[in-house]
Amino acid sequence: MGERVGIIGAGMTCFVRRALETGKELAWKAASAALDDAGLTLADIDAVCIGGGLDAFDGVHMKGEYVADGAGGWNKPVIRCCVGGGTGVMCAIQGWYHVASGMFDRVLVVAEEKMSPTIPNAQGVFLTMFDNLVERPLGPNLLWIFALEMQAYMERWGLEKADIARVAVKNKRNAADHPAAQLGQKSITIEDVLGSEVLAWPVQRLDVSPVTDGAVAVVMAAEGEARRLCDRPVWVEGTGWQLDSAYWTQRDLSYPGYVERAARMAYGMAGITEPRRQIHLVEPHDPFDYKELHHLEGLLLFEPGQAPEAARDGVLDRDGDLPSCPSGGLMGVGNPIAAAGLMKVAELYWQLRGEAGARQVPGTPERGLAQGWGDLMQVASVIVLGV
């Protein structure tokens, strides 16, 4: 695994729609907050890893170069990664291997996305991701592909729509305690979700995360520096990532095998043999409510088809046996595509240090997992953190 790597600082902007700041300014705000948290300045940073989704979201091609000055990258080694919604966790993995390789002692990881000004709209940009000969002429819309996947998942395991809606309620209620959240709502009910506008059955308006602008940053350091600079570093214990077919017709829509393979890679590195017992809280990728359940099963935390029962029994609640998305997740905090996964990494950092405020899970959790998912809905990125 190379040099041991710790996270020693984290910061984020508010997640909002129609942010007044530019993408550069959002990146600067998050980077400044993370550096302040670590007690460092930009002069102390050896290299910068930038996470950004599709260039068209911010309306600037070569977005890495555009955001680099705001992210503190001038006159430093800089690299940018983009694997859609998997980016936020993947750029943290990138920061990890920059340090674990022994090349750098202190790395700043910044993920930014500004989606609300996208022209004509986010769906118009998503259309450009599909194969321009085989799929794009059909005019695929992510909402109806997700509708097919949700339907396949529900049919295979005999689920009711209320089994899915319960996740949206949990996460939006959790997000009401997050000071940076876009859609926290303490009073929301399952009936509210089931009564919301149908977009592409079975997907309804409140099953979907919002269009969001925002940025997140973390500071990572080699073990010696981490111990010198921080009283309680949060260590990277395992990482994994996998890619499946880009053609959605070629994948099993009811089970994310690529998530399982990424999880097994991370568990092997972390020495985890019983994930359900050895992981104490989890931040799975939840751009849609059913995806949280889908991913919890792919992460081997529940048998296939069993995660909805865990949600019904309160196991996934913030005070449950396995808190899932205690932050409020993408459904509640918001979904600035590339930055969303790094928000989950930052949440684990705060939770494992006991600094999550009103969102803090009970007890003394020692290990958490964050997972990203995206690109053409076939990328999985997994990171395991511990204290």
GROMACS .gro file of C-alpha atoms in nm, residues 175-306:
model
  132
  175ALA     CA    1  -2.981   1.697   0.575
  176ALA     CA    2  -3.192   1.933   0.786
  177ASP     CA    3  -2.905   1.915   1.039
  178HIS     CA    4  -2.635   1.997   0.779
  179PRO     CA    5  -2.545   2.369   0.766
  180ALA     CA    6  -2.442   2.346   0.397
  181ALA     CA    7  -2.745   2.147   0.272
  182GLN     CA    8  -2.966   2.250  -0.018
  183LEU     CA    9  -3.279   2.040   0.050
  184GLY     CA   10  -3.292   1.949   0.418
  185GLN     CA   11  -3.653   1.895   0.526
  186LYS     CA   12  -3.736   1.766   0.875
  187SER     CA   13  -4.111   1.730   0.813
  188ILE     CA   14  -4.107   1.537   0.482
  189THR     CA   15  -4.307   1.211   0.473
  190ILE     CA   16  -4.325   0.903   0.252
  191GLU     CA   17  -4.663   1.031   0.130
  192ASP     CA   18  -4.495   1.353   0.010
  193VAL     CA   19  -4.254   1.149  -0.205
  194LEU     CA   20  -4.527   0.920  -0.339
  195GLY     CA   21  -4.742   1.221  -0.423
  196SER     CA   22  -4.473   1.414  -0.610
  197GLU     CA   23  -4.470   1.464  -0.987
  198VAL     CA   24  -4.402   1.154  -1.197
  199LEU     CA   25  -4.099   1.215  -1.422
  200ALA     CA   26  -4.057   0.868  -1.579
  201TRP     CA   27  -4.232   0.593  -1.384
  202PRO     CA   28  -4.135   0.482  -1.125
  203VAL     CA   29  -3.908   0.787  -1.083
  204GLN     CA   30  -4.085   1.082  -0.919
  205ARG     CA   31  -3.961   1.433  -0.848
  206LEU     CA   32  -3.868   1.366  -0.483
  207ASP     CA   33  -3.681   1.045  -0.574
  208VAL     CA   34  -3.416   1.260  -0.746
  209SER     CA   35  -3.130   1.473  -0.611
  210PRO     CA   36  -3.130   1.839  -0.716
  211VAL     CA   37  -2.917   2.037  -0.963
  212THR     CA   38  -2.648   2.192  -0.743
  213ASP     CA   39  -2.344   2.419  -0.740
  214GLY     CA   40  -2.068   2.365  -0.484
  215ALA     CA   41  -1.713   2.264  -0.398
  216VAL     CA   42  -1.536   2.051  -0.136
  217ALA     CA   43  -1.167   2.012  -0.043
  218VAL     CA   44  -0.955   1.791   0.181
  219VAL     CA   45  -0.587   1.801   0.279
  220MET     CA   46  -0.397   1.470   0.277
  221ALA     CA   47  -0.052   1.409   0.428
  222ALA     CA   48   0.209   1.139   0.470
  223GLU     CA   49   0.202   0.969   0.810
  224GLY     CA   50   0.488   1.163   0.967
  225GLU     CA   51   0.347   1.497   0.855
  226ALA     CA   52  -0.006   1.396   0.948
  227ARG     CA   53   0.098   1.309   1.305
  228ARG     CA   54   0.301   1.630   1.335
  229LEU     CA   55   0.026   1.858   1.203
  230CYS     CA   56  -0.294   1.696   1.332
  231ASP     CA   57  -0.404   1.560   1.671
  232ARG     CA   58  -0.633   1.299   1.512
  233PRO     CA   59  -0.570   1.219   1.146
  234VAL     CA   60  -0.826   1.007   0.964
  235TRP     CA   61  -0.636   0.737   0.779
  236VAL     CA   62  -0.699   0.598   0.434
  237GLU     CA   63  -0.725   0.223   0.492
  238GLY     CA   64  -0.843   0.099   0.153
  239THR     CA   65  -0.929   0.216  -0.197
  240GLY     CA   66  -1.094   0.050  -0.496
  241TRP     CA   67  -1.237   0.142  -0.834
  242GLN     CA   68  -1.393  -0.046  -1.124
  243LEU     CA   69  -1.544   0.015  -1.467
  244ASP     CA   70  -1.828  -0.179  -1.634
  245SER     CA   71  -1.962  -0.161  -1.989
  246ALA     CA   72  -2.054   0.187  -2.109
  247TYR     CA   73  -2.362   0.037  -2.277
  248TRP     CA   74  -2.648   0.020  -2.027
  249THR     CA   75  -2.815  -0.260  -2.223
  250GLN     CA   76  -2.512  -0.481  -2.143
  251ARG     CA   77  -2.531  -0.445  -1.764
  252ASP     CA   78  -2.737  -0.622  -1.495
  253LEU     CA   79  -2.961  -0.331  -1.397
  254SER     CA   80  -3.079  -0.494  -1.075
  255TYR     CA   81  -2.734  -0.547  -0.920
  256PRO     CA   82  -2.418  -0.328  -0.949
  257GLY     CA   83  -2.147  -0.590  -0.992
  258TYR     CA   84  -1.887  -0.321  -1.062
  259VAL     CA   85  -1.955  -0.172  -0.715
  260GLU     CA   86  -1.895  -0.515  -0.561
  261ARG     CA   87  -1.563  -0.549  -0.744
  262ALA     CA   88  -1.449  -0.201  -0.633
  263ALA     CA   89  -1.554  -0.279  -0.275
  264ARG     CA   90  -1.365  -0.610  -0.274
  265MET     CA   91  -1.052  -0.426  -0.392
  266ALA     CA   92  -1.084  -0.172  -0.107
  267TYR     CA   93  -1.170  -0.438   0.153
  268GLY     CA   94  -0.867  -0.644   0.053
  269MET     CA   95  -0.641  -0.344   0.106
  270ALA     CA   96  -0.803  -0.258   0.439
  271GLY     CA   97  -0.801  -0.618   0.566
  272ILE     CA   98  -1.181  -0.621   0.593
  273THR     CA   99  -1.330  -0.971   0.586
  274GLU     CA  100  -1.675  -0.898   0.736
  275PRO     CA  101  -1.785  -0.560   0.599
  276ARG     CA  102  -2.119  -0.556   0.778
  277ARG     CA  103  -1.945  -0.593   1.115
  278GLN     CA  104  -1.623  -0.400   1.048
  279ILE     CA  105  -1.770  -0.085   0.888
  280HIS     CA  106  -1.948   0.145   1.132
  281LEU     CA  107  -2.102   0.410   0.904
  282VAL     CA  108  -2.138   0.446   0.531
  283GLU     CA  109  -2.190   0.721   0.274
  284PRO     CA  110  -2.302   0.540  -0.044
  285HIS     CA  111  -2.370   0.738  -0.362
  286ASP     CA  112  -2.739   0.838  -0.364
  287PRO     CA  113  -2.828   1.062  -0.660
  288PHE     CA  114  -3.161   0.871  -0.661
  289ASP     CA  115  -3.313   0.714  -0.349
  290TYR     CA  116  -3.310   0.359  -0.490
  291LYS     CA  117  -2.936   0.393  -0.568
  292GLU     CA  118  -2.850   0.401  -0.197
  293LEU     CA  119  -3.014   0.058  -0.151
  294HIS     CA  120  -2.863  -0.071  -0.476
  295HIS     CA  121  -2.516   0.039  -0.369
  296LEU     CA  122  -2.540  -0.089  -0.009
  297GLU     CA  123  -2.597  -0.434  -0.156
  298GLY     CA  124  -2.311  -0.395  -0.408
  299LEU     CA  125  -2.086  -0.293  -0.118
  300LEU     CA  126  -2.165  -0.632   0.042
  301LEU     CA  127  -2.318  -0.464   0.347
  302PHE     CA  128  -2.648  -0.644   0.281
  303GLU     CA  129  -2.747  -0.946   0.077
  304PRO     CA  130  -2.902  -0.860  -0.262
  305GLY     CA  131  -3.259  -0.744  -0.211
  306GLN     CA  132  -3.220  -0.703   0.169
   0.00000   0.00000   0.00000
